[in-house]
Amino acid sequence: MFHIEYNEVLAILGVMERTLDEMNDSLETFAVATATYNANMQDATATEATNIVLSLRSEIVSMKELIEQSNRKLREGTVGLKQIEDRVSDGGLQV
């Protein structure tokens, strides 16, 4: 029985790790994009500046959606780990 819980924990932790890796990669990409937008704003005309702001807004919306999705996955993982902990504890084993 403990072997099953161990495999479940590994699977959940794997999903959580991949989620955090994806989030980290996206944050790095966002930081580069923001720096690029900032550099482009220095010499931008009013029209170019408007387009840059709209593009940045789109990046922010995408990042917000990714963060919300990642938070859901991490919450699900936390709930799953807690359920496994409860099952193991109920079976007389301590985690």
Short mmCIF file of N, CA and C in Angstrom, two decimals:
data_model
loop_
_atom_site.label_atom_id
_atom_site.label_comp_id
_atom_site.label_asym_id
_atom_site.label_seq_id
_atom_site.Cartn_x
_atom_site.Cartn_y
_atom_site.Cartn_z
N MET A 1 0.83 -1.19 0.00
CA MET A 1 0.00 0.00 0.00
C MET A 1 0.87 1.25 0.00
N PHE A 2 1.94 1.25 0.81
CA PHE A 2 2.79 2.43 0.89
C PHE A 2 3.43 2.71 -0.46
N HIS A 3 3.74 1.66 -1.23
CA HIS A 3 4.35 1.83 -2.56
C HIS A 3 3.44 2.65 -3.47
N ILE A 4 2.14 2.42 -3.39
CA ILE A 4 1.18 3.16 -4.21
C ILE A 4 1.20 4.64 -3.84
N GLU A 5 1.16 4.94 -2.54
CA GLU A 5 1.19 6.34 -2.11
C GLU A 5 2.48 7.02 -2.56
N TYR A 6 3.60 6.31 -2.45
CA TYR A 6 4.89 6.87 -2.85
C TYR A 6 4.87 7.25 -4.32
N ASN A 7 4.33 6.36 -5.16
CA ASN A 7 4.25 6.65 -6.60
C ASN A 7 3.30 7.82 -6.87
N GLU A 8 2.21 7.88 -6.13
CA GLU A 8 1.28 9.00 -6.28
C GLU A 8 1.96 10.32 -5.90
N VAL A 9 2.70 10.30 -4.80
CA VAL A 9 3.41 11.51 -4.36
C VAL A 9 4.40 11.94 -5.43
N LEU A 10 5.17 11.00 -5.96
CA LEU A 10 6.13 11.33 -7.01
C LEU A 10 5.45 11.93 -8.23
N ALA A 11 4.31 11.37 -8.61
CA ALA A 11 3.58 11.89 -9.78
C ALA A 11 3.10 13.32 -9.52
N ILE A 12 2.53 13.55 -8.35
CA ILE A 12 2.04 14.89 -8.01
C ILE A 12 3.20 15.88 -7.96
N LEU A 13 4.29 15.49 -7.31
CA LEU A 13 5.45 16.38 -7.22
C LEU A 13 6.04 16.66 -8.60
N GLY A 14 5.99 15.67 -9.49
CA GLY A 14 6.47 15.88 -10.86
C GLY A 14 5.65 16.93 -11.58
N VAL A 15 4.34 16.86 -11.44
CA VAL A 15 3.46 17.87 -12.06
C VAL A 15 3.73 19.25 -11.47
N MET A 16 3.88 19.30 -10.16
CA MET A 16 4.14 20.58 -9.50
C MET A 16 5.48 21.16 -9.95
N GLU A 17 6.49 20.30 -10.06
CA GLU A 17 7.81 20.77 -10.50
C GLU A 17 7.75 21.30 -11.93
N ARG A 18 7.09 20.58 -12.82
CA ARG A 18 6.96 21.05 -14.21
C ARG A 18 6.19 22.37 -14.27
N THR A 19 5.16 22.49 -13.45
CA THR A 19 4.39 23.73 -13.40
C THR A 19 5.28 24.89 -12.98
N LEU A 20 6.08 24.69 -11.95
CA LEU A 20 6.97 25.76 -11.49
C LEU A 20 8.04 26.07 -12.53
N ASP A 21 8.56 25.04 -13.22
CA ASP A 21 9.54 25.27 -14.29
C ASP A 21 8.94 26.10 -15.42
N GLU A 22 7.71 25.75 -15.82
CA GLU A 22 7.03 26.50 -16.88
C GLU A 22 6.81 27.95 -16.45
N MET A 23 6.41 28.12 -15.21
CA MET A 23 6.17 29.46 -14.70
C MET A 23 7.48 30.27 -14.68
N ASN A 24 8.56 29.65 -14.26
CA ASN A 24 9.86 30.31 -14.23
C ASN A 24 10.30 30.71 -15.63
N ASP A 25 10.16 29.80 -16.59
CA ASP A 25 10.52 30.11 -17.98
C ASP A 25 9.70 31.28 -18.51
N SER A 26 8.42 31.27 -18.20
CA SER A 26 7.54 32.34 -18.67
C SER A 26 7.89 33.67 -18.02
N LEU A 27 8.24 33.65 -16.75
CA LEU A 27 8.64 34.89 -16.07
C LEU A 27 9.93 35.45 -16.66
N GLU A 28 10.86 34.56 -17.00
CA GLU A 28 12.10 35.02 -17.64
C GLU A 28 11.81 35.63 -19.00
N THR A 29 10.96 34.99 -19.78
CA THR A 29 10.58 35.52 -21.09
C THR A 29 9.88 36.86 -20.93
N PHE A 30 9.00 36.96 -19.94
CA PHE A 30 8.28 38.20 -19.68
C PHE A 30 9.25 39.32 -19.29
N ALA A 31 10.25 39.00 -18.49
CA ALA A 31 11.23 40.01 -18.08
C ALA A 31 12.01 40.53 -19.29
N VAL A 32 12.39 39.63 -20.18
CA VAL A 32 13.11 40.05 -21.40
C VAL A 32 12.20 40.90 -22.27
N ALA A 33 10.96 40.48 -22.43
CA ALA A 33 10.01 41.24 -23.25
C ALA A 33 9.78 42.63 -22.67
N THR A 34 9.65 42.70 -21.36
CA THR A 34 9.43 43.99 -20.70
C THR A 34 10.63 44.91 -20.91
N ALA A 35 11.83 44.36 -20.79
CA ALA A 35 13.04 45.16 -21.01
C ALA A 35 13.10 45.65 -22.46
N THR A 36 12.71 44.79 -23.39
CA THR A 36 12.70 45.16 -24.81
C THR A 36 11.68 46.27 -25.05
N TYR A 37 10.49 46.11 -24.49
CA TYR A 37 9.47 47.16 -24.63
C TYR A 37 9.98 48.48 -24.07
N ASN A 38 10.62 48.41 -22.92
CA ASN A 38 11.14 49.62 -22.28
C ASN A 38 12.19 50.29 -23.17
N ALA A 39 13.09 49.50 -23.74
CA ALA A 39 14.12 50.05 -24.62
C ALA A 39 13.49 50.67 -25.87
N ASN A 40 12.49 50.01 -26.41
CA ASN A 40 11.83 50.52 -27.62
C ASN A 40 11.04 51.80 -27.35
N MET A 41 10.60 51.99 -26.11
CA MET A 41 9.82 53.18 -25.77
C MET A 41 10.68 54.44 -25.78
N GLN A 42 11.98 54.28 -25.61
CA GLN A 42 12.87 55.44 -25.50
C GLN A 42 12.77 56.37 -26.70
N ASP A 43 12.74 55.80 -27.90
CA ASP A 43 12.73 56.61 -29.12
C ASP A 43 11.43 56.46 -29.91
N ALA A 44 10.39 55.98 -29.27
CA ALA A 44 9.15 55.69 -29.98
C ALA A 44 8.33 56.96 -30.24
N THR A 45 7.67 56.94 -31.38
CA THR A 45 6.69 57.99 -31.67
C THR A 45 5.45 57.69 -30.84
N ALA A 46 4.49 58.58 -30.85
CA ALA A 46 3.26 58.37 -30.09
C ALA A 46 2.54 57.11 -30.55
N THR A 47 2.47 56.90 -31.86
CA THR A 47 1.80 55.71 -32.39
C THR A 47 2.55 54.45 -32.00
N GLU A 48 3.87 54.48 -32.12
CA GLU A 48 4.68 53.32 -31.74
C GLU A 48 4.54 53.04 -30.24
N ALA A 49 4.53 54.09 -29.45
CA ALA A 49 4.39 53.93 -28.00
C ALA A 49 3.04 53.29 -27.66
N THR A 50 2.00 53.71 -28.35
CA THR A 50 0.68 53.12 -28.13
C THR A 50 0.70 51.64 -28.46
N ASN A 51 1.31 51.28 -29.58
CA ASN A 51 1.41 49.87 -29.97
C ASN A 51 2.23 49.06 -28.97
N ILE A 52 3.30 49.67 -28.46
CA ILE A 52 4.13 48.99 -27.47
C ILE A 52 3.33 48.74 -26.20
N VAL A 53 2.59 49.73 -25.76
CA VAL A 53 1.77 49.59 -24.55
C VAL A 53 0.70 48.51 -24.74
N LEU A 54 0.08 48.49 -25.91
CA LEU A 54 -0.93 47.46 -26.19
C LEU A 54 -0.30 46.07 -26.20
N SER A 55 0.88 45.95 -26.77
CA SER A 55 1.58 44.66 -26.79
C SER A 55 1.94 44.23 -25.37
N LEU A 56 2.42 45.18 -24.59
CA LEU A 56 2.79 44.86 -23.21
C LEU A 56 1.55 44.46 -22.41
N ARG A 57 0.45 45.13 -22.66
CA ARG A 57 -0.80 44.77 -21.98
C ARG A 57 -1.19 43.34 -22.32
N SER A 58 -1.04 42.97 -23.57
CA SER A 58 -1.34 41.60 -23.99
C SER A 58 -0.42 40.60 -23.27
N GLU A 59 0.85 40.94 -23.14
CA GLU A 59 1.80 40.09 -22.41
C GLU A 59 1.38 39.94 -20.95
N ILE A 60 0.94 41.03 -20.35
CA ILE A 60 0.52 41.01 -18.95
C ILE A 60 -0.71 40.13 -18.77
N VAL A 61 -1.66 40.24 -19.67
CA VAL A 61 -2.87 39.40 -19.60
C VAL A 61 -2.50 37.92 -19.73
N SER A 62 -1.62 37.61 -20.67
CA SER A 62 -1.17 36.22 -20.84
C SER A 62 -0.48 35.71 -19.59
N MET A 63 0.37 36.55 -19.00
CA MET A 63 1.09 36.16 -17.80
C MET A 63 0.12 35.94 -16.64
N LYS A 64 -0.87 36.80 -16.51
CA LYS A 64 -1.88 36.66 -15.46
C LYS A 64 -2.61 35.32 -15.61
N GLU A 65 -2.98 34.98 -16.84
CA GLU A 65 -3.68 33.72 -17.09
C GLU A 65 -2.78 32.53 -16.74
N LEU A 66 -1.50 32.61 -17.10
CA LEU A 66 -0.57 31.54 -16.78
C LEU A 66 -0.42 31.38 -15.27
N ILE A 67 -0.32 32.48 -14.56
CA ILE A 67 -0.19 32.43 -13.10
C ILE A 67 -1.43 31.81 -12.48
N GLU A 68 -2.61 32.19 -12.96
CA GLU A 68 -3.85 31.61 -12.43
C GLU A 68 -3.91 30.11 -12.70
N GLN A 69 -3.53 29.70 -13.91
CA GLN A 69 -3.53 28.27 -14.26
C GLN A 69 -2.51 27.52 -13.40
N SER A 70 -1.34 28.09 -13.24
CA SER A 70 -0.30 27.45 -12.42
C SER A 70 -0.75 27.34 -10.97
N ASN A 71 -1.37 28.38 -10.45
CA ASN A 71 -1.88 28.33 -9.08
C ASN A 71 -2.90 27.22 -8.90
N ARG A 72 -3.78 27.05 -9.89
CA ARG A 72 -4.77 25.96 -9.82
C ARG A 72 -4.07 24.60 -9.76
N LYS A 73 -3.07 24.40 -10.63
CA LYS A 73 -2.35 23.12 -10.64
C LYS A 73 -1.64 22.88 -9.31
N LEU A 74 -1.02 23.92 -8.77
CA LEU A 74 -0.30 23.77 -7.51
C LEU A 74 -1.27 23.51 -6.35
N ARG A 75 -2.43 24.17 -6.36
CA ARG A 75 -3.45 23.91 -5.33
C ARG A 75 -3.94 22.46 -5.42
N GLU A 76 -4.19 22.00 -6.66
CA GLU A 76 -4.64 20.62 -6.84
C GLU A 76 -3.58 19.65 -6.32
N GLY A 77 -2.32 19.95 -6.59
CA GLY A 77 -1.24 19.10 -6.09
C GLY A 77 -1.18 19.09 -4.58
N THR A 78 -1.36 20.25 -3.98
CA THR A 78 -1.34 20.35 -2.52
C THR A 78 -2.50 19.55 -1.92
N VAL A 79 -3.67 19.66 -2.51
CA VAL A 79 -4.83 18.89 -2.04
C VAL A 79 -4.55 17.40 -2.19
N GLY A 80 -4.00 17.00 -3.33
CA GLY A 80 -3.67 15.60 -3.55
C GLY A 80 -2.68 15.07 -2.53
N LEU A 81 -1.66 15.86 -2.23
CA LEU A 81 -0.68 15.44 -1.23
C LEU A 81 -1.31 15.32 0.15
N LYS A 82 -2.20 16.24 0.48
CA LYS A 82 -2.88 16.20 1.78
C LYS A 82 -3.77 14.95 1.87
N GLN A 83 -4.44 14.61 0.77
CA GLN A 83 -5.28 13.41 0.77
C GLN A 83 -4.44 12.15 0.99
N ILE A 84 -3.28 12.10 0.35
CA ILE A 84 -2.39 10.95 0.54
C ILE A 84 -1.89 10.91 1.98
N GLU A 85 -1.52 12.06 2.51
CA GLU A 85 -1.07 12.13 3.90
C GLU A 85 -2.16 11.60 4.84
N ASP A 86 -3.40 12.01 4.59
CA ASP A 86 -4.51 11.55 5.43
C ASP A 86 -4.71 10.04 5.31
N ARG A 87 -4.63 9.51 4.09
CA ARG A 87 -4.80 8.06 3.90
C ARG A 87 -3.70 7.29 4.61
N VAL A 88 -2.47 7.77 4.48
CA VAL A 88 -1.35 7.08 5.11
C VAL A 88 -1.47 7.16 6.63
N SER A 89 -1.83 8.32 7.13
CA SER A 89 -1.99 8.49 8.59
C SER A 89 -3.11 7.62 9.12
N ASP A 90 -4.21 7.53 8.37
CA ASP A 90 -5.34 6.69 8.79
C ASP A 90 -4.96 5.22 8.80
N GLY A 91 -3.98 4.85 7.97
CA GLY A 91 -3.55 3.46 7.91
C GLY A 91 -2.53 3.11 8.98
N GLY A 92 -2.25 4.04 9.86
CA GLY A 92 -1.32 3.74 10.94
C GLY A 92 0.11 4.17 10.66
N LEU A 93 0.39 4.62 9.45
CA LEU A 93 1.73 5.08 9.12
C LEU A 93 1.79 6.59 9.26
N GLN A 94 2.92 7.09 9.62
CA GLN A 94 3.11 8.53 9.70
C GLN A 94 4.01 8.98 8.56
N VAL A 95 3.67 10.10 7.96
CA VAL A 95 4.50 10.64 6.88
C VAL A 95 5.39 11.72 7.43
#
